[in-house]
Coordinates of N, CA and C in Angstrom, one line a residue:
A1 N 12.4 -24.6 -15.9 CA 12.0 -25.1 -17.3 C 12.8 -24.5 -18.6
R2 N 12.9 -25.4 -19.6 CA 13.6 -25.2 -20.7 C 13.0 -24.0 -21.4
A3 N 13.9 -23.3 -22.1 CA 13.2 -22.3 -22.9 C 12.2 -22.8 -24.0
G4 N 12.9 -23.8 -24.4 CA 11.8 -24.3 -25.7 C 10.7 -25.2 -25.2
R5 N 10.5 -25.4 -24.1 CA 9.3 -26.1 -23.6 C 8.2 -24.9 -23.0
R6 N 9.0 -23.7 -22.6 CA 8.2 -22.5 -22.6 C 7.4 -22.2 -23.7
L7 N 8.0 -22.2 -24.8 CA 7.4 -21.4 -25.8 C 6.7 -22.5 -26.8
G8 N 6.5 -23.6 -26.2 CA 5.6 -24.8 -26.6 C 6.2 -25.8 -27.7
A9 N 7.5 -25.6 -27.8 CA 8.3 -26.5 -28.5 C 8.5 -27.9 -27.9
H10 N 8.3 -28.8 -28.9 CA 8.3 -30.3 -28.2 C 9.7 -30.8 -29.3
S11 N 10.5 -31.6 -28.3 CA 11.5 -32.5 -29.1 C 11.7 -33.8 -28.3
S12 N 11.4 -34.6 -29.4 CA 11.5 -36.0 -29.0 C 13.0 -36.7 -28.9
R13 N 13.9 -35.8 -29.1 CA 15.4 -36.2 -29.0 C 15.6 -36.0 -27.6
R14 N 16.2 -37.5 -27.0 CA 16.8 -36.9 -25.5 C 18.6 -37.6 -25.4
N15 N 19.2 -36.8 -24.8 CA 20.8 -37.0 -24.9 C 20.9 -37.9 -23.7
A16 N 22.0 -38.7 -23.7 CA 22.5 -39.5 -22.8 C 22.2 -39.1 -21.2
R17 N 22.4 -37.9 -21.1 CA 22.2 -37.4 -19.8 C 21.0 -37.7 -19.2
D18 N 19.7 -37.8 -20.2 CA 18.4 -37.8 -19.7 C 18.0 -39.0 -19.4
M19 N 18.9 -40.1 -20.3 CA 18.5 -41.5 -20.0 C 18.9 -42.0 -19.0
P20 N 18.2 -43.3 -18.2 CA 18.6 -44.2 -17.0 C 19.6 -44.7 -17.5
E21 N 20.6 -44.9 -16.3 CA 22.0 -45.4 -16.7 C 22.1 -46.7 -17.6
E22 N 21.2 -47.6 -17.3 CA 21.2 -48.9 -17.9 C 21.0 -48.8 -19.3
C23 N 20.2 -47.7 -20.1 CA 19.6 -47.6 -21.1 C 21.1 -47.0 -22.0
A24 N 21.8 -46.0 -21.3 CA 22.6 -45.1 -21.8 C 24.1 -45.9 -21.8
S25 N 24.0 -47.1 -21.6 CA 25.6 -47.7 -21.4 C 25.6 -48.2 -22.9
D26 N 26.6 -48.8 -23.1 CA 26.8 -49.4 -24.2 C 26.5 -50.8 -24.4
G27 N 26.5 -51.5 -23.7 CA 25.9 -53.0 -23.5 C 24.4 -53.1 -23.7
W28 N 23.6 -52.1 -23.4 CA 22.1 -52.5 -23.5 C 21.5 -51.8 -24.7
R29 N 21.2 -52.8 -25.7 CA 20.8 -51.9 -26.9 C 19.9 -53.5 -27.5
H30 N 18.5 -53.3 -27.5 CA 17.8 -54.6 -28.0 C 16.6 -53.8 -28.5
F31 N 16.4 -54.1 -29.9 CA 15.2 -53.5 -30.7 C 14.6 -54.8 -31.0
F32 N 13.1 -54.3 -31.1 CA 12.3 -55.5 -31.6 C 11.4 -55.1 -32.6
L33 N 11.4 -56.0 -33.5 CA 10.3 -55.5 -34.7 C 9.2 -56.4 -34.9
I34 N 8.2 -56.0 -35.7 CA 7.2 -57.0 -36.0 C 6.9 -56.8 -37.3
W35 N 6.7 -57.8 -37.9 CA 6.5 -58.3 -39.3 C 5.5 -58.9 -39.8
T36 N 4.5 -58.8 -40.1 CA 3.1 -59.6 -40.4 C 2.7 -59.9 -41.7
T37 N 3.3 -59.4 -42.9 CA 3.1 -59.7 -44.1 C 4.0 -60.7 -44.4
A38 N 4.2 -60.9 -46.0 CA 4.9 -61.9 -46.7 C 6.3 -61.4 -46.7
A39 N 7.2 -62.0 -47.1 CA 8.5 -61.7 -47.4 C 8.6 -61.1 -48.6
S40 N 7.6 -61.1 -49.5 CA 7.8 -60.2 -50.5 C 7.3 -58.9 -50.5
T41 N 6.9 -58.5 -49.4 CA 6.5 -57.0 -49.0 C 7.5 -56.5 -48.1
F42 N 8.6 -57.1 -48.4 CA 10.1 -56.4 -47.2 C 10.7 -55.6 -48.1
A43 N 10.5 -54.2 -48.5 CA 11.1 -53.6 -49.3 C 12.4 -53.2 -49.1
P44 N 13.5 -52.7 -49.8 CA 14.9 -52.3 -49.6 C 14.9 -51.4 -48.5
R45 N 13.7 -50.6 -48.4 CA 13.9 -49.6 -47.2 C 13.7 -49.9 -45.9
Y46 N 13.3 -51.1 -45.6 CA 13.0 -51.9 -44.4 C 14.2 -52.6 -43.9
T47 N 15.0 -52.7 -44.8 CA 16.5 -53.3 -44.6 C 17.3 -52.2 -44.1
R48 N 17.1 -51.0 -44.7 CA 18.0 -50.1 -44.6 C 17.7 -49.5 -43.0
S49 N 16.6 -49.8 -43.1 CA 15.9 -49.3 -41.6 C 16.7 -50.1 -40.5
I50 N 16.7 -51.2 -40.7 CA 17.9 -52.4 -39.8 C 18.7 -51.9 -39.6
E51 N 19.7 -51.6 -41.2 CA 21.0 -51.3 -40.9 C 21.4 -50.2 -40.2
S52 N 20.2 -49.1 -40.2 CA 20.3 -47.8 -39.6 C 20.7 -48.2 -38.1
I53 N 20.0 -49.1 -37.6 CA 19.8 -49.4 -35.8 C 21.4 -49.7 -35.6
F54 N 21.9 -50.6 -36.4 CA 23.3 -51.3 -36.3 C 24.3 -50.2 -36.4
R55 N 24.0 -49.1 -37.6 CA 24.8 -48.1 -37.8 C 24.9 -47.3 -36.4
H56 N 24.0 -46.9 -35.8 CA 24.0 -46.1 -34.7 C 24.0 -46.6 -33.4
H57 N 23.7 -48.3 -33.3 CA 24.1 -48.8 -32.2 C 24.8 -50.2 -32.2
A58 N 26.0 -49.9 -32.5 CA 26.9 -51.1 -33.1 C 26.7 -52.1 -32.3
N59 N 26.7 -52.2 -31.0 CA 26.5 -53.3 -30.1 C 24.9 -53.8 -30.0
A60 N 23.9 -53.4 -30.8 CA 22.6 -53.5 -30.9 C 22.4 -55.4 -31.2
S61 N 21.2 -55.3 -30.9 CA 20.6 -57.1 -30.8 C 18.9 -56.7 -31.3
V62 N 19.0 -57.1 -32.4 CA 17.4 -57.2 -33.1 C 16.5 -58.6 -33.0
S63 N 15.4 -58.2 -32.8 CA 14.5 -59.7 -32.7 C 13.3 -59.2 -33.9
V64 N 13.4 -59.8 -34.8 CA 12.3 -59.8 -35.6 C 11.2 -60.6 -35.3
L65 N 9.9 -60.2 -34.7 CA 8.9 -61.1 -34.4 C 8.3 -61.2 -35.6
S66 N 8.0 -62.4 -36.0 CA 7.2 -62.9 -37.7 C 7.1 -64.3 -38.0
N67 N 5.9 -64.6 -38.1 CA 5.5 -65.9 -38.6 C 5.4 -65.9 -40.2
T68 N 5.7 -65.0 -40.9 CA 5.9 -65.1 -42.4 C 7.1 -65.0 -42.9
L69 N 8.3 -64.4 -42.4 CA 9.6 -64.4 -42.9 C 10.3 -65.8 -43.1
P70 N 11.0 -66.3 -43.6 CA 11.8 -67.4 -43.4 C 13.0 -67.3 -42.3
L71 N 13.1 -68.1 -41.4 CA 14.3 -68.0 -40.5 C 15.5 -67.3 -40.9
D72 N 16.1 -67.6 -42.3 CA 17.4 -67.4 -42.7 C 17.4 -65.8 -43.5
F73 N 15.8 -65.3 -43.5 CA 15.8 -64.4 -44.1 C 16.9 -63.1 -44.1
F74 N 17.5 -62.8 -43.1 CA 18.3 -62.0 -42.6 C 19.8 -62.3 -42.7
A75 N 20.2 -63.6 -43.3 CA 21.4 -64.3 -43.2 C 22.6 -63.5 -43.6
P76 N 22.2 -62.7 -44.8 CA 23.4 -61.6 -45.1 C 23.9 -60.8 -44.0
L77 N 23.0 -60.2 -43.2 CA 23.2 -59.2 -42.1 C 23.8 -60.3 -40.9
A78 N 23.7 -61.3 -40.9 CA 24.0 -61.8 -39.4 C 25.3 -62.8 -39.9
A79 N 25.5 -62.7 -41.2 CA 27.2 -63.3 -41.9 C 27.9 -62.0 -41.7
A80 N 27.4 -61.0 -41.8 CA 28.3 -59.6 -41.3 C 28.6 -59.3 -40.0
S81 N 28.2 -60.5 -39.0 CA 28.2 -60.5 -37.5 C 27.6 -59.2 -36.8
L82 N 26.3 -59.2 -37.4 CA 25.1 -58.3 -36.9 C 24.4 -59.2 -36.1
D83 N 23.9 -58.8 -35.0 CA 22.8 -59.7 -33.9 C 21.6 -59.4 -34.4
I84 N 21.2 -60.3 -35.4 CA 19.5 -60.2 -35.5 C 19.4 -61.6 -35.8
A85 N 17.9 -61.8 -35.3 CA 17.3 -62.9 -35.7 C 15.7 -62.9 -35.3
I86 N 14.9 -63.9 -36.5 CA 13.8 -64.2 -36.5 C 13.0 -65.2 -35.4
E87 N 12.1 -64.3 -35.0 CA 11.5 -65.4 -33.6 C 10.1 -65.1 -34.1
R88 N 9.5 -66.5 -33.6 CA 8.1 -67.1 -34.0 C 7.5 -66.8 -32.9

């Protein structure tokens, strides 16, 4: 056992060697988000969280499941060649 675990410390961080090979490869990064409220409630901090996904996972694909956001809501991100789409 690791020393931190013996002392009761818990870490949610995992490094690449702890991940299954298919998850650690650069080509496998698909994120799903669910948005249930109106587009007017989508604050800039939520856009930043999506941008953070692409910052840390350049090859990511993001699917936003929403019946309330317009299909072109993320057009500026898509225009920047980021793989993001709204799905109904």
